[in-house]
Short mmCIF file of C-alpha atoms and ligand atoms in Angstrom, two decimals:
data_model
loop_
_atom_site.label_atom_id
_atom_site.label_comp_id
_atom_site.label_asym_id
_atom_site.label_seq_id
_atom_site.Cartn_x
_atom_site.Cartn_y
_atom_site.Cartn_z
CA MET N 1 -16.63 17.42 12.29
CA LYS N 2 -14.88 17.21 15.72
CA PHE N 3 -11.00 17.17 15.73
CA LEU N 4 -8.82 16.17 18.59
CA VAL N 5 -5.18 17.27 17.92
CA THR N 6 -2.17 16.78 19.95
CA ALA N 7 0.94 18.97 19.65
CA GLY N 8 4.40 19.64 20.84
CA PRO N 9 6.86 17.85 23.06
CA THR N 10 6.21 16.51 26.29
CA ARG N 11 8.24 17.05 29.45
CA GLU N 12 9.26 14.44 31.95
CA PHE N 13 10.67 15.93 35.03
CA PHE N 14 12.85 14.41 37.69
CA ASP N 15 13.11 17.18 39.87
CA PRO N 16 11.46 20.69 39.86
CA VAL N 17 13.81 22.19 37.36
CA ARG N 18 15.20 19.18 35.17
CA PHE N 19 13.25 17.28 32.71
CA LEU N 20 14.02 14.92 29.67
CA SER N 21 12.10 16.22 26.19
CA ASN N 22 12.69 16.53 22.74
CA ARG N 23 13.09 18.72 19.83
CA SER N 24 9.24 19.13 18.89
CA SER N 25 8.57 22.56 18.40
CA GLY N 26 4.52 21.98 18.09
CA ARG N 27 4.47 23.67 14.67
CA MET N 28 3.16 20.84 12.61
CA GLY N 29 0.38 20.11 15.55
CA TYR N 30 -0.61 23.82 15.62
CA ALA N 31 -0.94 24.02 12.22
CA VAL N 32 -3.22 20.80 11.76
CA ALA N 33 -5.54 22.41 14.36
CA ALA N 34 -5.46 25.62 12.71
CA ALA N 35 -6.11 24.10 9.48
CA ALA N 36 -9.21 21.91 10.66
CA ALA N 37 -10.50 25.31 12.55
CA ALA N 38 -10.33 27.06 9.31
CA ARG N 39 -12.36 24.60 7.48
CA GLY N 40 -14.87 24.88 10.08
CA HIS N 41 -14.51 22.06 12.39
CA GLU N 42 -14.70 22.16 15.86
CA VAL N 43 -11.15 21.57 17.30
CA VAL N 44 -9.79 20.65 20.58
CA LEU N 45 -5.89 20.98 20.93
CA ILE N 46 -4.10 19.11 23.57
CA SER N 47 -0.59 20.82 23.73
CA GLY N 48 2.83 20.06 25.25
CA PRO N 49 5.00 23.08 26.65
CA VAL N 50 5.94 25.15 23.20
CA ALA N 51 6.38 28.71 22.28
CA LEU N 52 3.47 29.27 20.16
CA ALA N 53 0.30 31.25 19.95
CA PRO N 54 -3.24 29.38 20.28
CA PRO N 55 -4.76 28.88 16.81
CA PRO N 56 -7.82 31.26 16.33
CA ALA N 57 -11.13 29.36 17.04
CA VAL N 58 -9.46 26.30 18.70
CA ARG N 59 -9.59 25.03 22.22
CA VAL N 60 -6.38 24.59 24.06
CA VAL N 61 -5.84 22.05 26.88
CA ASN N 62 -2.10 22.69 28.21
CA VAL N 63 -0.58 19.94 29.47
CA VAL N 64 3.46 18.81 30.52
CA SER N 65 3.99 15.11 30.48
CA ALA N 66 3.00 12.06 28.56
CA LEU N 67 0.72 11.04 31.49
CA ASP N 68 -0.96 14.36 31.54
CA MET N 69 -1.59 14.05 27.80
CA LEU N 70 -2.92 10.83 28.20
CA ALA N 71 -5.37 11.47 30.83
CA ALA N 72 -6.45 14.66 28.70
CA VAL N 73 -7.03 12.60 25.55
CA GLU N 74 -8.87 9.89 27.28
CA ASP N 75 -11.32 13.14 28.73
CA GLU N 76 -12.13 14.47 25.17
CA ILE N 77 -11.98 11.10 23.10
CA GLU N 78 -15.83 10.44 23.54
CA LYS N 79 -16.68 13.86 21.76
CA CYS N 80 -14.26 13.47 18.86
CA ASP N 81 -14.91 12.20 15.43
CA ALA N 82 -11.13 12.35 14.48
CA LEU N 83 -7.91 12.00 16.64
CA VAL N 84 -4.61 13.85 15.40
CA MET N 85 -1.60 12.70 17.31
CA CYS N 86 1.00 14.98 16.29
CA ALA N 87 2.77 15.43 19.65
CA ALA N 88 6.02 13.86 20.29
CA VAL N 89 5.18 12.08 23.37
CA ALA N 90 8.21 11.06 25.27
CA ASP N 91 8.63 7.19 25.36
CA TRP N 92 10.27 7.10 29.06
CA ARG N 93 10.07 9.01 32.08
CA PRO N 94 12.46 8.98 35.14
CA LYS N 95 11.37 6.37 37.43
CA VAL N 96 11.78 8.80 40.63
CA PHE N 97 10.58 12.38 40.95
CA SER N 98 12.15 14.32 43.69
CA GLU N 99 10.14 17.20 45.10
CA SER N 100 13.41 19.32 45.99
CA LYS N 101 15.88 20.08 43.49
CA LEU N 102 18.59 17.68 43.52
CA LYS N 103 22.15 18.76 44.70
CA LYS N 104 24.78 18.13 42.11
CA ARG N 105 26.78 16.20 45.07
CA ASP N 106 23.78 14.13 45.49
CA MET N 107 23.13 12.97 41.94
CA ALA N 108 23.56 9.59 40.57
CA ALA N 109 25.41 9.40 37.10
CA ARG N 110 22.59 7.16 35.69
CA ILE N 111 18.92 8.16 35.49
CA GLU N 112 16.29 5.03 35.86
CA LEU N 113 13.64 5.37 33.55
CA VAL N 114 10.23 3.71 33.06
CA PRO N 115 8.34 3.52 29.88
CA ASN N 116 5.44 5.71 29.23
CA PRO N 117 2.09 4.41 27.83
CA ASP N 118 1.69 4.42 24.00
CA ILE N 119 -1.43 7.13 23.91
CA LEU N 120 -2.61 5.64 20.44
CA SER N 121 -2.45 2.24 21.60
CA ALA N 122 -3.92 2.91 24.78
CA LEU N 123 -6.93 4.51 23.01
CA ARG N 124 -7.44 1.73 20.38
CA PRO N 125 -10.19 -0.05 22.27
CA ARG N 126 -12.28 3.45 22.39
CA LYS N 127 -11.53 4.04 18.48
CA GLY N 128 -14.93 3.01 17.28
CA ASN N 129 -15.53 4.85 14.01
CA ARG N 130 -13.23 7.65 14.81
CA ILE N 131 -10.43 8.30 12.52
CA PHE N 132 -6.98 8.00 14.20
CA ALA N 133 -4.04 9.59 12.34
CA GLY N 134 -0.57 9.57 13.65
CA PHE N 135 2.91 10.99 12.52
CA ALA N 136 5.88 9.01 12.11
CA ALA N 137 9.42 11.06 12.37
CA GLU N 138 12.20 8.97 11.13
CA THR N 139 15.57 8.86 10.17
CA GLY N 140 15.75 5.82 8.12
CA ASN N 141 13.59 3.38 6.48
CA LEU N 142 10.81 6.04 6.24
CA LEU N 143 8.00 4.02 4.45
CA GLU N 144 8.68 0.69 6.11
CA GLU N 145 8.84 2.26 9.72
CA ALA N 146 5.84 4.31 9.07
CA GLN N 147 3.83 1.49 7.53
CA GLY N 148 4.86 -0.75 10.41
CA LYS N 149 3.46 1.90 12.97
CA LEU N 150 0.13 2.22 10.89
CA LEU N 151 -0.74 -1.20 11.54
CA ARG N 152 1.05 -1.71 14.75
CA LYS N 153 -1.05 1.23 16.11
CA GLY N 154 -4.35 0.47 14.29
CA LEU N 155 -4.18 3.83 12.50
CA ASP N 156 -6.32 5.10 9.42
CA ILE N 157 -3.54 7.47 8.18
CA ILE N 158 0.25 8.08 9.34
CA VAL N 159 2.00 10.99 8.11
CA ALA N 160 6.01 10.02 7.41
CA ASN N 161 8.63 12.38 7.57
CA ASP N 162 12.38 11.83 7.47
CA VAL N 163 13.62 14.36 9.78
CA THR N 164 17.26 14.16 8.35
CA GLN N 165 16.10 16.26 5.12
CA PRO N 166 16.82 19.74 5.07
CA GLY N 167 13.50 21.76 5.24
CA ALA N 168 11.58 18.98 7.01
CA GLY N 169 11.02 17.87 10.66
CA PHE N 170 11.90 19.65 13.68
CA GLU N 171 11.97 23.63 13.96
CA THR N 172 10.99 24.16 10.61
CA ASP N 173 8.31 26.00 8.94
CA THR N 174 8.38 23.54 6.06
CA ASN N 175 7.85 19.82 5.77
CA ILE N 176 8.40 16.80 3.44
CA VAL N 177 5.75 14.14 4.18
CA THR N 178 4.35 10.94 2.76
CA ILE N 179 0.63 10.26 3.88
CA LEU N 180 0.14 6.63 3.88
CA SER N 181 -3.30 4.94 4.73
CA THR N 182 -4.90 1.90 5.01
CA ASP N 183 -6.90 2.16 1.52
CA ALA N 184 -4.81 4.39 -0.81
CA GLU N 185 -1.38 4.34 -2.40
CA PRO N 186 1.27 6.68 -0.44
CA GLU N 187 1.09 10.10 -1.40
CA HIS N 188 4.34 11.64 -1.70
CA LEU N 189 4.04 15.37 -1.18
CA PRO N 190 6.94 17.68 -2.16
CA LEU N 191 8.51 20.29 0.26
CA MET N 192 5.80 22.43 1.41
CA GLY N 193 4.90 24.88 4.28
CA LYS N 194 3.26 23.17 7.27
CA ASP N 195 0.42 25.08 6.84
CA ALA N 196 -0.16 23.74 3.31
CA VAL N 197 0.79 20.16 4.69
CA ALA N 198 -1.82 20.57 7.40
CA VAL N 199 -4.39 21.31 4.58
CA ARG N 200 -4.00 18.12 2.99
CA ILE N 201 -3.97 16.05 6.33
CA ILE N 202 -7.48 17.35 7.07
CA GLU N 203 -8.53 17.05 3.38
CA ARG N 204 -7.65 13.49 3.86
CA ILE N 205 -9.24 12.88 6.95
CA GLU N 206 -12.56 14.58 5.61
CA ARG N 207 -12.82 12.25 2.59
CA LYS N 208 -12.56 9.33 5.03
CA ALA N 209 -14.60 10.12 7.28
CA PRO N 210 -17.80 8.22 7.80
CA ALA N 211 -20.99 10.19 5.95
CA ALA N 212 -22.98 11.94 8.65
CA PRO N 213 -26.44 10.08 9.48
N1 CTP H 1 2.83 8.12 20.26
C1 CTP H 1 1.90 8.07 21.29
N2 CTP H 1 1.99 7.71 22.27
C2 CTP H 1 3.68 7.60 22.60
C3 CTP H 1 4.62 7.66 21.76
C4 CTP H 1 4.21 8.05 20.34
O1 CTP H 1 0.56 8.04 21.19
N3 CTP H 1 3.98 7.11 24.23
C5 CTP H 1 2.21 8.82 18.82
C6 CTP H 1 3.00 9.68 18.53
O2 CTP H 1 2.28 10.89 18.92
C7 CTP H 1 2.83 9.55 16.64
C8 CTP H 1 2.95 8.17 16.80
O3 CTP H 1 2.51 7.66 18.01
O4 CTP H 1 1.57 9.87 16.29
C9 CTP H 1 4.39 7.52 16.20
O5 CTP H 1 5.40 7.99 17.27
P1 CTP H 1 6.64 7.54 17.21
O6 CTP H 1 7.79 8.42 18.11
O7 CTP H 1 7.22 7.82 15.64
O8 CTP H 1 6.81 6.05 17.26
P2 CTP H 1 7.29 5.13 18.68
O9 CTP H 1 6.02 4.29 18.99
O10 CTP H 1 7.43 5.88 19.62
O11 CTP H 1 8.24 4.29 18.02
P3 CTP H 1 9.84 4.53 17.78
O12 CTP H 1 10.53 5.45 19.15
O13 CTP H 1 10.12 2.91 18.05
O14 CTP H 1 10.15 5.02 16.56
#
């Protein structure tokens, strides 16, 4: 199969040195890309800014902002059989970008924001037979929130994790996830390395993929 995986945070700059972002380290997405490649799949990884080495046998496309990531996903989507959106895409970006560094004395106390597009929702019309998988990083009502996102975003699979639990979520090598899908009971996985979680996700996608003609 051909996998398109996104990973890491996006950065939303409002001058050449300042940006809004989030705590994503990219580890889960890099683990998913590495696991897919290790299982013999062709993998393109669209990565926000992270401090990780590219996984072996994976083509990496580096991006910065949510708009860059959307454009990169749009460029690659036709060629893929499965899209796995692990990236923590910033939901908002500053309305105005200043080409020169803002001086403290000239800065307003508020930054006006505009919403970024939802990449999964934007790609929905081009889904066809592709498998779409997403992540839901939550701090409460885990399964309810994840189930809502599964349906709202038209996904086949969503991987839910409660980022408040020790050993789960951001900046760790482990995760505690529940895999929800449209056609099976939720699968609760124990605390596992992100590499092992990634293999479980890829196996689920392989099982769901339409048989090759
Ligand atoms: N996602 C996306 N485009 C965005 C934001 C999120 O494609 N602009 C994807 C993420 O990569 C993830 C899924 O949607 O796979 C869920 O992301 P999450 O941030 O949990 O959901 P939101 O839609 O942003 O909802 P909320 O912030 O209300 O929890």
